[in-house]
XYZ file of C-alpha atoms in Angstrom:
607
model
C 0.000 0.000 0.000
C 1.235 3.481 -0.831
C 0.844 6.674 1.176
C -1.976 7.741 -1.147
C -3.982 4.591 -0.373
C -3.359 2.963 -3.756
C -2.547 -0.741 -3.553
C -0.319 -3.203 -5.399
C -1.355 -6.850 -5.046
C 1.140 -9.682 -5.477
C -0.500 -12.799 -6.892
C 1.208 -16.193 -6.815
C 3.801 -16.581 -9.535
C 2.636 -13.634 -11.668
C 5.636 -11.558 -12.653
C 3.722 -8.258 -12.493
C 1.576 -7.290 -9.534
C -1.910 -5.783 -9.918
C -2.607 -2.091 -9.347
C -5.720 -1.171 -7.334
C -6.815 2.434 -6.876
C -7.585 3.553 -3.295
C -11.322 3.861 -3.926
C -11.466 0.216 -5.120
C -9.383 -1.307 -2.307
C -12.330 -2.274 -0.014
C -10.403 -1.138 3.067
C -7.553 -3.597 2.563
C -4.307 -2.746 4.330
C -0.650 -3.516 3.767
C 0.019 -7.245 4.175
C -3.620 -8.427 3.971
C -4.532 -11.537 1.965
C -7.238 -10.641 -0.542
C -9.209 -11.742 -3.578
C -8.580 -9.375 -6.483
C -10.556 -9.134 -9.720
C -8.388 -8.167 -12.671
C -9.741 -5.828 -15.336
C -8.513 -5.620 -18.906
C -7.127 -2.131 -18.377
C -3.482 -1.360 -17.820
C -2.031 1.391 -15.670
C -1.456 4.387 -17.980
C 2.220 4.804 -17.017
C 3.262 1.144 -16.926
C 2.647 -2.468 -17.844
C 0.670 -3.413 -14.714
C -2.959 -4.437 -15.019
C -5.613 -2.707 -12.941
C -8.051 -4.470 -10.673
C -10.341 -4.177 -7.677
C -10.346 -6.009 -4.364
C -13.553 -8.006 -3.907
C -12.836 -9.760 -0.583
C -10.435 -9.535 2.354
C -9.549 -13.104 3.311
C -7.197 -12.446 6.201
C -6.041 -9.331 8.006
C -2.292 -9.025 8.433
C -1.031 -9.254 12.003
C 1.685 -6.702 11.295
C 2.109 -3.739 13.592
C 2.081 -0.104 12.517
C 4.074 2.601 14.275
C 2.843 6.143 14.831
C 2.293 8.958 17.321
C -0.398 8.695 20.005
C -2.958 11.510 19.810
C -5.845 11.970 22.236
C -8.941 14.157 22.053
C -11.378 13.900 24.950
C -12.320 10.230 25.400
C -10.820 9.112 22.110
C -7.317 8.091 21.041
C -5.676 7.540 17.681
C -2.305 6.449 16.420
C -1.326 9.019 13.803
C 0.542 7.215 11.058
C 3.980 8.177 9.750
C 4.369 5.103 7.550
C 4.632 5.271 3.758
C 2.592 2.056 3.572
C -0.245 3.046 5.937
C -2.275 6.138 4.968
C -4.984 5.748 7.653
C -4.769 6.602 11.350
C -5.797 3.801 13.738
C -8.349 4.388 16.499
C -7.335 2.665 19.759
C -8.978 2.411 23.229
C -7.990 5.381 25.381
C -8.196 3.292 28.577
C -5.746 0.722 27.179
C -3.298 3.485 26.247
C -3.498 4.933 29.763
C -3.007 1.514 31.379
C 0.116 0.951 29.270
C 1.557 4.298 30.340
C 1.337 5.850 26.889
C 1.310 9.634 26.830
C 0.145 11.955 24.094
C 2.984 12.540 21.627
C 4.721 9.203 22.311
C 5.644 6.720 19.608
C 3.537 3.587 19.906
C 2.912 0.385 17.948
C -0.615 -0.765 17.094
C -2.296 -3.629 15.283
C -5.535 -3.301 13.262
C -8.320 -5.590 14.465
C -11.201 -4.526 12.251
C -12.355 -1.925 9.746
C -16.069 -2.218 9.137
C -17.879 -0.450 6.357
C -19.037 2.935 7.571
C -16.167 3.333 10.041
C -14.143 6.506 9.556
C -10.892 4.729 10.397
C -9.578 1.255 11.222
C -9.962 0.072 14.828
C -7.106 -1.592 16.677
C -5.135 -1.991 19.906
C -1.737 -0.882 21.090
C 0.942 -3.577 21.175
C 3.786 -1.517 22.652
C 4.770 1.900 23.954
C 8.106 2.889 22.420
C 8.922 6.303 23.916
C 9.108 9.884 22.730
C 10.242 10.517 19.126
C 13.941 11.160 18.587
C 15.164 8.937 21.399
C 17.549 6.340 20.017
C 15.968 3.359 21.769
C 12.489 4.533 20.811
C 13.447 4.841 17.146
C 15.261 1.490 16.975
C 12.404 -0.270 18.792
C 10.005 1.446 16.388
C 11.830 -0.116 13.432
C 11.684 -3.554 15.063
C 7.973 -3.104 15.829
C 7.288 -1.936 12.287
C 8.643 -5.228 10.952
C 7.093 -7.359 13.680
C 10.481 -8.218 15.181
C 10.942 -8.839 18.926
C 13.580 -7.022 20.937
C 13.433 -9.160 24.075
C 13.017 -12.832 24.965
C 10.014 -14.031 26.945
C 10.772 -15.352 30.439
C 9.901 -18.932 29.413
C 12.612 -18.860 26.744
C 15.217 -17.269 29.004
C 14.464 -19.796 31.751
C 14.755 -22.693 29.297
C 18.132 -21.389 28.092
C 19.369 -20.894 31.661
C 18.446 -24.501 32.454
C 20.768 -25.893 29.732
C 23.869 -27.378 31.348
C 27.297 -26.096 30.364
C 28.979 -29.339 31.418
C 30.308 -31.658 28.705
C 30.161 -35.304 29.797
C 32.979 -37.785 29.194
C 30.528 -39.905 27.230
C 29.809 -37.016 24.878
C 33.505 -36.297 24.413
C 34.199 -39.976 23.750
C 31.803 -40.012 20.827
C 33.485 -37.077 19.071
C 36.684 -36.625 17.119
C 39.113 -34.632 19.254
C 40.786 -31.636 17.578
C 41.950 -29.908 20.752
C 45.580 -30.572 19.828
C 45.237 -28.946 16.378
C 46.192 -25.284 15.914
C 42.786 -23.571 15.887
C 41.674 -19.927 15.719
C 38.703 -17.723 14.947
C 38.659 -14.633 12.710
C 35.709 -12.251 13.159
C 34.897 -8.529 13.234
C 36.536 -6.729 16.146
C 33.173 -6.116 17.877
C 31.837 -9.688 17.478
C 30.607 -11.508 20.583
C 29.335 -14.759 19.084
C 31.807 -16.932 17.205
C 30.100 -19.451 14.906
C 33.159 -20.785 13.162
C 36.815 -21.641 13.732
C 39.532 -22.920 11.423
C 42.225 -25.477 12.295
C 45.453 -26.067 10.386
C 48.185 -28.673 10.497
C 50.801 -29.928 8.089
C 50.751 -33.612 7.121
C 53.525 -35.955 6.120
C 54.043 -35.843 2.374
C 53.396 -32.103 1.962
C 49.605 -31.912 2.186
C 47.749 -29.974 4.890
C 44.696 -30.648 6.998
C 42.191 -27.793 7.174
C 39.284 -28.082 9.578
C 36.189 -25.898 9.392
C 34.608 -26.171 12.828
C 31.074 -24.876 13.404
C 29.327 -24.408 16.758
C 27.167 -27.475 17.480
C 24.035 -25.539 18.368
C 21.832 -28.575 17.633
C 23.416 -30.389 20.603
C 22.042 -27.747 22.991
C 18.840 -26.757 21.166
C 16.533 -29.746 20.701
C 13.584 -29.824 18.265
C 10.404 -28.435 19.774
C 11.857 -27.091 23.017
C 11.085 -23.448 23.981
C 14.448 -22.155 22.712
C 14.047 -24.024 19.435
C 10.513 -22.707 18.878
C 11.665 -19.130 19.498
C 14.712 -19.525 17.231
C 12.522 -20.934 14.477
C 10.015 -18.068 14.849
C 12.771 -15.458 14.649
C 14.542 -17.259 11.814
C 17.666 -15.155 12.028
C 19.527 -12.643 14.158
C 18.853 -9.031 13.188
C 21.703 -6.517 12.976
C 20.589 -2.921 13.384
C 23.118 -0.095 13.289
C 23.602 0.072 17.049
C 22.541 -3.361 18.294
C 22.087 -7.028 17.554
C 18.762 -8.751 18.150
C 19.976 -12.342 18.511
C 18.157 -15.470 17.368
C 19.274 -17.303 20.524
C 19.361 -16.125 24.161
C 22.674 -14.710 25.355
C 23.665 -17.797 27.357
C 23.717 -19.803 24.131
C 24.889 -17.305 21.509
C 27.620 -15.617 23.539
C 28.621 -18.373 25.970
C 27.735 -22.049 25.518
C 27.861 -22.191 21.710
C 30.336 -19.391 20.976
C 33.795 -20.759 20.082
C 35.650 -18.646 22.611
C 39.408 -18.703 23.002
C 40.813 -21.241 25.447
C 37.534 -23.100 26.083
C 36.552 -26.662 25.111
C 33.675 -26.404 22.645
C 31.404 -28.899 20.895
C 31.431 -28.475 17.126
C 30.196 -29.967 13.861
C 33.131 -30.066 11.469
C 34.140 -30.515 7.850
C 37.802 -31.511 7.679
C 39.759 -31.448 4.424
C 43.050 -32.945 3.347
C 44.288 -30.519 0.711
C 47.318 -30.077 -1.483
C 49.251 -26.782 -1.186
C 47.551 -25.606 -4.399
C 44.099 -26.054 -2.748
C 42.975 -29.306 -4.379
C 40.786 -31.353 -2.014
C 42.175 -34.889 -1.670
C 39.507 -36.111 0.752
C 37.030 -34.754 3.265
C 35.452 -35.919 6.526
C 32.289 -34.726 8.240
C 31.271 -35.311 11.838
C 30.911 -34.128 15.404
C 34.051 -32.869 17.109
C 35.448 -31.067 20.136
C 37.891 -28.156 19.723
C 39.716 -25.544 21.781
C 40.445 -22.244 20.013
C 44.047 -21.147 20.578
C 43.537 -17.547 19.501
C 40.750 -15.097 18.789
C 41.745 -12.871 15.841
C 39.883 -10.030 14.217
C 40.063 -9.276 10.496
C 42.460 -6.387 11.038
C 45.047 -8.410 12.936
C 44.774 -11.335 10.493
C 45.196 -8.958 7.544
C 48.287 -7.432 9.156
C 49.890 -10.886 9.228
C 48.861 -11.751 5.661
C 49.844 -8.501 3.950
C 51.998 -6.407 6.291
C 54.371 -8.981 7.721
C 53.146 -8.580 11.292
C 53.406 -11.553 13.663
C 50.973 -13.192 16.054
C 53.022 -16.358 16.593
C 55.173 -18.426 14.223
C 52.519 -21.170 14.021
C 49.574 -18.834 13.400
C 51.594 -16.717 10.946
C 52.399 -19.835 8.914
C 48.784 -21.024 9.023
C 47.333 -17.661 7.961
C 49.705 -17.187 5.034
C 49.243 -20.776 3.833
C 45.460 -20.623 4.144
C 45.412 -17.276 2.345
C 47.376 -18.695 -0.589
C 44.933 -21.610 -0.786
C 41.908 -19.306 -0.494
C 43.207 -17.205 -3.391
C 43.362 -20.342 -5.546
C 39.848 -21.365 -4.487
C 38.553 -17.891 -5.313
C 40.211 -17.817 -8.744
C 38.843 -21.277 -9.547
C 35.347 -20.214 -8.475
C 35.395 -17.098 -10.661
C 36.810 -19.070 -13.574
C 33.978 -21.565 -13.094
C 31.323 -18.892 -13.603
C 30.863 -17.204 -10.215
C 29.919 -13.517 -10.380
C 32.245 -11.074 -8.640
C 30.140 -8.254 -7.224
C 32.292 -5.868 -5.207
C 29.714 -3.256 -4.187
C 31.086 -1.699 -0.977
C 29.151 -2.049 2.260
C 28.541 1.288 3.920
C 28.600 1.288 7.727
C 27.424 3.895 10.213
C 29.548 4.384 13.326
C 27.553 5.550 16.344
C 28.493 6.610 19.873
C 27.144 5.108 23.105
C 23.932 7.124 22.762
C 23.330 6.007 19.179
C 24.360 9.325 17.605
C 25.920 8.774 14.159
C 29.550 9.909 14.094
C 30.616 8.916 10.588
C 29.597 6.910 7.540
C 32.388 4.844 6.065
C 33.076 2.221 3.454
C 33.709 -1.298 4.758
C 36.186 -2.925 2.413
C 36.637 -6.681 2.088
C 40.294 -7.733 2.215
C 42.249 -10.979 2.024
C 41.429 -11.957 5.616
C 37.695 -11.708 4.808
C 38.125 -13.729 1.618
C 40.130 -16.402 3.464
C 37.245 -17.140 5.822
C 34.661 -16.703 3.052
C 36.280 -19.259 0.742
C 36.632 -21.968 3.387
C 33.063 -21.411 4.593
C 31.859 -21.706 0.981
C 33.859 -24.914 0.609
C 32.329 -26.367 3.775
C 28.796 -25.374 2.768
C 29.015 -26.934 -0.689
C 30.667 -30.089 0.715
C 27.841 -30.597 3.229
C 25.177 -29.936 0.569
C 26.695 -32.485 -1.809
C 27.184 -35.097 0.933
C 23.517 -34.932 1.991
C 22.254 -34.998 -1.609
C 24.533 -37.709 -3.016
C 25.457 -39.945 -0.080
C 22.549 -39.131 2.193
C 19.961 -39.297 -0.578
C 17.360 -37.401 1.401
C 15.454 -34.101 1.311
C 17.458 -31.174 2.611
C 17.575 -27.402 2.876
C 19.460 -25.880 -0.038
C 20.471 -22.279 -0.584
C 19.395 -21.716 -4.169
C 19.876 -18.850 -6.607
C 17.955 -18.994 -9.932
C 19.228 -17.634 -13.234
C 18.822 -13.871 -13.753
C 15.788 -12.191 -15.288
C 16.418 -12.175 -19.035
C 14.390 -9.011 -19.710
C 16.408 -7.120 -17.081
C 19.636 -8.513 -18.524
C 18.650 -7.199 -21.949
C 17.964 -3.771 -20.423
C 21.386 -3.872 -18.758
C 22.973 -4.907 -22.047
C 21.370 -1.951 -23.830
C 22.357 0.469 -21.047
C 25.949 -0.824 -20.973
C 26.232 -0.461 -24.755
C 25.539 3.268 -24.360
C 28.783 3.487 -22.368
C 30.739 1.341 -24.815
C 30.568 -1.993 -22.940
C 29.574 -5.230 -24.638
C 27.648 -7.591 -22.358
C 27.232 -11.130 -23.631
C 24.190 -13.131 -22.566
C 23.563 -16.829 -22.202
C 26.375 -19.089 -20.963
C 28.898 -16.251 -21.311
C 26.994 -13.862 -18.993
C 29.025 -14.403 -15.767
C 32.444 -13.921 -17.389
C 31.238 -11.012 -19.503
C 29.600 -9.369 -16.508
C 32.753 -9.720 -14.390
C 34.851 -8.226 -17.190
C 32.476 -5.261 -17.604
C 32.422 -4.512 -13.860
C 36.215 -4.786 -13.625
C 36.727 -2.510 -16.660
C 34.271 0.132 -15.401
C 35.664 0.267 -11.851
C 36.630 3.814 -10.900
C 34.457 5.345 -13.625
C 31.205 7.320 -12.977
C 29.049 4.685 -14.670
C 30.375 1.788 -12.555
C 27.850 2.101 -9.742
C 24.905 2.299 -12.151
C 26.153 -0.773 -14.026
C 26.618 -2.745 -10.814
C 23.234 -1.629 -9.438
C 21.420 -2.687 -12.632
C 23.343 -5.976 -12.663
C 22.297 -6.682 -9.072
C 18.675 -5.864 -9.915
C 18.796 -8.326 -12.805
C 19.816 -11.110 -10.425
C 17.147 -13.298 -8.843
C 16.928 -13.414 -5.059
C 18.620 -16.282 -3.264
C 16.333 -18.313 -1.003
C 15.948 -21.634 0.793
C 14.325 -24.622 -0.912
C 14.268 -28.411 -0.977
C 14.416 -28.204 -4.790
C 18.141 -28.040 -5.538
C 18.450 -25.940 -8.695
C 21.978 -24.812 -7.801
C 23.387 -21.405 -6.994
C 23.847 -19.231 -10.079
C 25.841 -16.428 -8.458
C 28.366 -18.793 -6.866
C 28.327 -21.243 -9.798
C 27.766 -24.174 -7.410
C 25.700 -27.247 -8.262
C 25.223 -27.988 -4.547
C 25.075 -25.315 -1.867
C 23.531 -24.878 1.574
C 23.946 -22.858 4.762
C 25.793 -24.827 7.445
C 28.353 -22.431 8.911
C 26.270 -19.936 10.984
C 23.866 -21.837 13.275
C 24.116 -19.241 16.069
C 22.497 -16.623 13.857
C 20.513 -18.548 11.168
C 17.864 -21.192 11.809
C 18.272 -22.946 8.411
C 21.825 -23.849 9.481
C 20.433 -25.623 12.551
C 18.065 -27.576 10.273
C 20.989 -28.574 8.059
C 22.984 -29.721 11.102
C 20.072 -31.960 12.091
C 19.733 -33.372 8.588
C 23.473 -34.061 8.371
C 23.388 -35.737 11.781
C 20.536 -37.940 10.581
C 22.568 -38.885 7.481
C 25.657 -39.793 9.502
C 23.726 -41.747 12.137
C 21.195 -43.442 9.845
C 18.217 -41.553 11.256
C 14.810 -41.055 9.691
C 14.346 -38.834 6.673
C 12.420 -35.603 7.164
C 9.288 -34.986 5.106
C 10.020 -32.944 1.973
C 6.690 -31.152 2.327
C 7.382 -30.126 5.925
C 10.925 -29.041 5.022
C 9.707 -26.984 2.068
C 7.293 -25.115 4.340
C 10.167 -24.386 6.722
C 12.290 -23.184 3.795
C 9.604 -20.729 2.680
C 9.209 -19.411 6.218
C 12.966 -19.020 6.709
C 13.222 -17.120 3.402
C 10.441 -14.772 4.531
C 12.130 -14.122 7.878
C 15.409 -13.362 6.111
C 13.703 -10.745 3.939
C 12.050 -9.093 6.961
C 15.354 -8.971 8.870
C 17.182 -7.511 5.863
C 14.540 -4.790 5.421
C 14.733 -3.867 9.106
C 18.528 -3.672 8.946
C 18.378 -1.437 5.850
C 15.761 0.781 7.488
C 17.961 1.318 10.556
C 20.886 2.253 8.311
C 18.693 4.641 6.313
C 17.424 6.281 9.529
C 20.937 6.825 10.858
C 22.146 8.163 7.504
C 19.334 10.730 7.452
C 20.144 11.605 11.076
C 23.801 12.023 10.086
C 22.763 14.496 7.359
C 20.480 16.656 9.536
C 23.202 19.219 10.310
C 24.256 19.273 6.652
C 21.034 20.744 5.214
C 22.100 23.459 2.779
C 25.421 21.756 2.121
C 26.524 20.765 -1.371
C 27.910 17.395 -2.456
C 28.967 15.584 -5.591
C 27.102 12.383 -6.359
C 25.979 9.943 -9.033
C 22.454 9.391 -10.381
C 21.445 5.897 -9.220
C 17.722 5.823 -10.015
C 15.211 7.562 -12.273
C 11.451 7.416 -11.603
C 8.294 9.290 -12.569
C 8.422 11.277 -9.320
C 12.090 12.178 -9.195
C 15.736 11.264 -9.542
C 17.748 9.392 -6.906
C 21.355 10.407 -6.245
C 24.052 8.813 -4.052
C 26.465 11.417 -2.735
C 30.217 11.030 -2.265
C 31.985 9.724 -0.270
C 29.293 8.330 2.051
C 27.051 6.796 -0.675
C 24.035 8.239 1.176
C 20.990 8.292 -1.092
C 18.484 11.082 -1.517
C 15.985 12.218 -4.124
C 15.648 15.268 -6.326
C 11.821 15.590 -6.480
C 10.380 16.075 -9.932
C 9.414 19.666 -9.088
C 13.105 20.436 -8.489
C 14.397 18.615 -11.571
C 15.517 21.067 -14.265
C 14.840 20.362 -17.908
C 18.063 18.518 -18.358
C 18.822 14.898 -19.206
C 19.803 13.066 -16.020
C 20.669 9.511 -16.901
C 21.871 6.709 -14.660
C 25.558 7.065 -13.861
C 25.600 10.825 -14.488
C 27.820 12.727 -12.021
C 26.050 15.733 -10.515
C 26.364 18.286 -7.718
C 23.392 18.550 -5.349
C 22.325 20.660 -2.383
C 20.611 19.040 0.629
C 17.127 20.594 0.927
C 15.636 18.553 3.796
C 16.329 15.614 6.085
C 13.043 14.036 7.208
C 13.633 11.555 10.050
C 9.964 10.519 10.258
C 10.003 9.351 6.639
C 13.753 8.476 6.706
C 14.110 10.533 3.554
C 16.563 13.064 2.118
C 15.544 15.680 -0.437
C 18.129 17.180 -2.790
C 18.082 19.882 -5.434
C 20.348 19.984 -8.452
C 23.163 22.521 -8.416
C 25.020 21.441 -11.558
């Protein structure tokens, strides 16, 4: 639903959604399941067909965030959402009992909207605080996407009851890697460590590389309160200033986290490899490890590239693993993997959540080292379950790109002198085009259009492969502390190794769809928090001028990303001069407004 009340309805596998004007929407709201009747008409400015909603099958249980307003004996939640144009009437007594005051940000859920009612009727679900407060705004984002920001007491109590002791019997049934050189490499501010890598040289010149993953499935059993909550959440959520974990702290930061100097239960994929990164053989199973050192990416990079030293053994391991990872990466790209290098922009905040700077997070060799061995472990597990296990599983799939969008990209690229081949040659041609355009004004537009042409990766029992990685078999196995599908894969692998019962494909497919939906919600919430903090960062820069690049063109305006922060804003159509502003065009803009309520920046063109 748009701010004007117009509606777009997604229907099954139809490529184009159906446009419904506000007066024909029957009071449907964002997220509702409806029956829509499609007319023969098309929207004047696009390809979409028009329709009308004839029945509301199910009201969405999503929450809407707004400002509490009271008049006499009545109370409303005044909406600030782009997808909710109607204020929600709520019981005044309930608001008072919850401690909500006029002017506070609150979350509400619609319960009914009968014909003849001036506005939808609902109830408050949470009181978030006064606008502008960091906690209030971050909780508002979580509430907007229906994400929790605390664990219920039942879940916390269940987690607290899990024993930290590891029995001799349990240790006896696992392969012991505590004598192997083992370390973790993570961001400097990480608290939960999903994965560790072990390294030792073998007689004859080969090396043994172990990828050791926290054995969350040992502690979290199917159907228990912690498991139900983890499944419902689906994933940890990473806002700018906080992490909303999938698992309670006792598990994610203590019991399961592969902390330095502590015996930990793990699920491992262990490879014997030649120095040039060829896999001779692999082994999968339950293990016990003890991490010798906790490294961050900066310290690992200093060893790999700058000649710094942690210890002779770790230095040797890092440099050897890096050389092998480089070979794995080159082989993957040669095999058809697509090399997107779009930088990740991060917002640094102080203890109160105030944004201090926006900076580019660059991936370096230390990141690629971990990435390549995690990819190797994931594909090895996926293939083992499919080929040797012969049972339904959870795959991470990525379909082929949209051909119409690829043709549009091809036409756009040709205007800048780049030749993009389609068909089997697309990955190599795309990589070459992105490499050749790097550092040029059109690069970002080319990469953005290329990303938009790609299908979305998701979870499925139907293994169609992963187009972007060029893998026939791929799954998610290496992050069970923060992703529920990884826990499912651990359980499936355990069943394969121990001869357990196969899981129902139908049940698994339903879980895959749900996990994919939760991933999308978490990603949108994370992006929204970044957008909010970027707009907040720009508030004291209204009137300032910046260079930027046109990254989007619509009927209502032109989007520009400014340098060097890559913060995006829009030049509204009313402020667009009669000039040709094409994607990739470098421009100079002035910041007109920074609207925190709408998380929106308005620019005007200077030159």
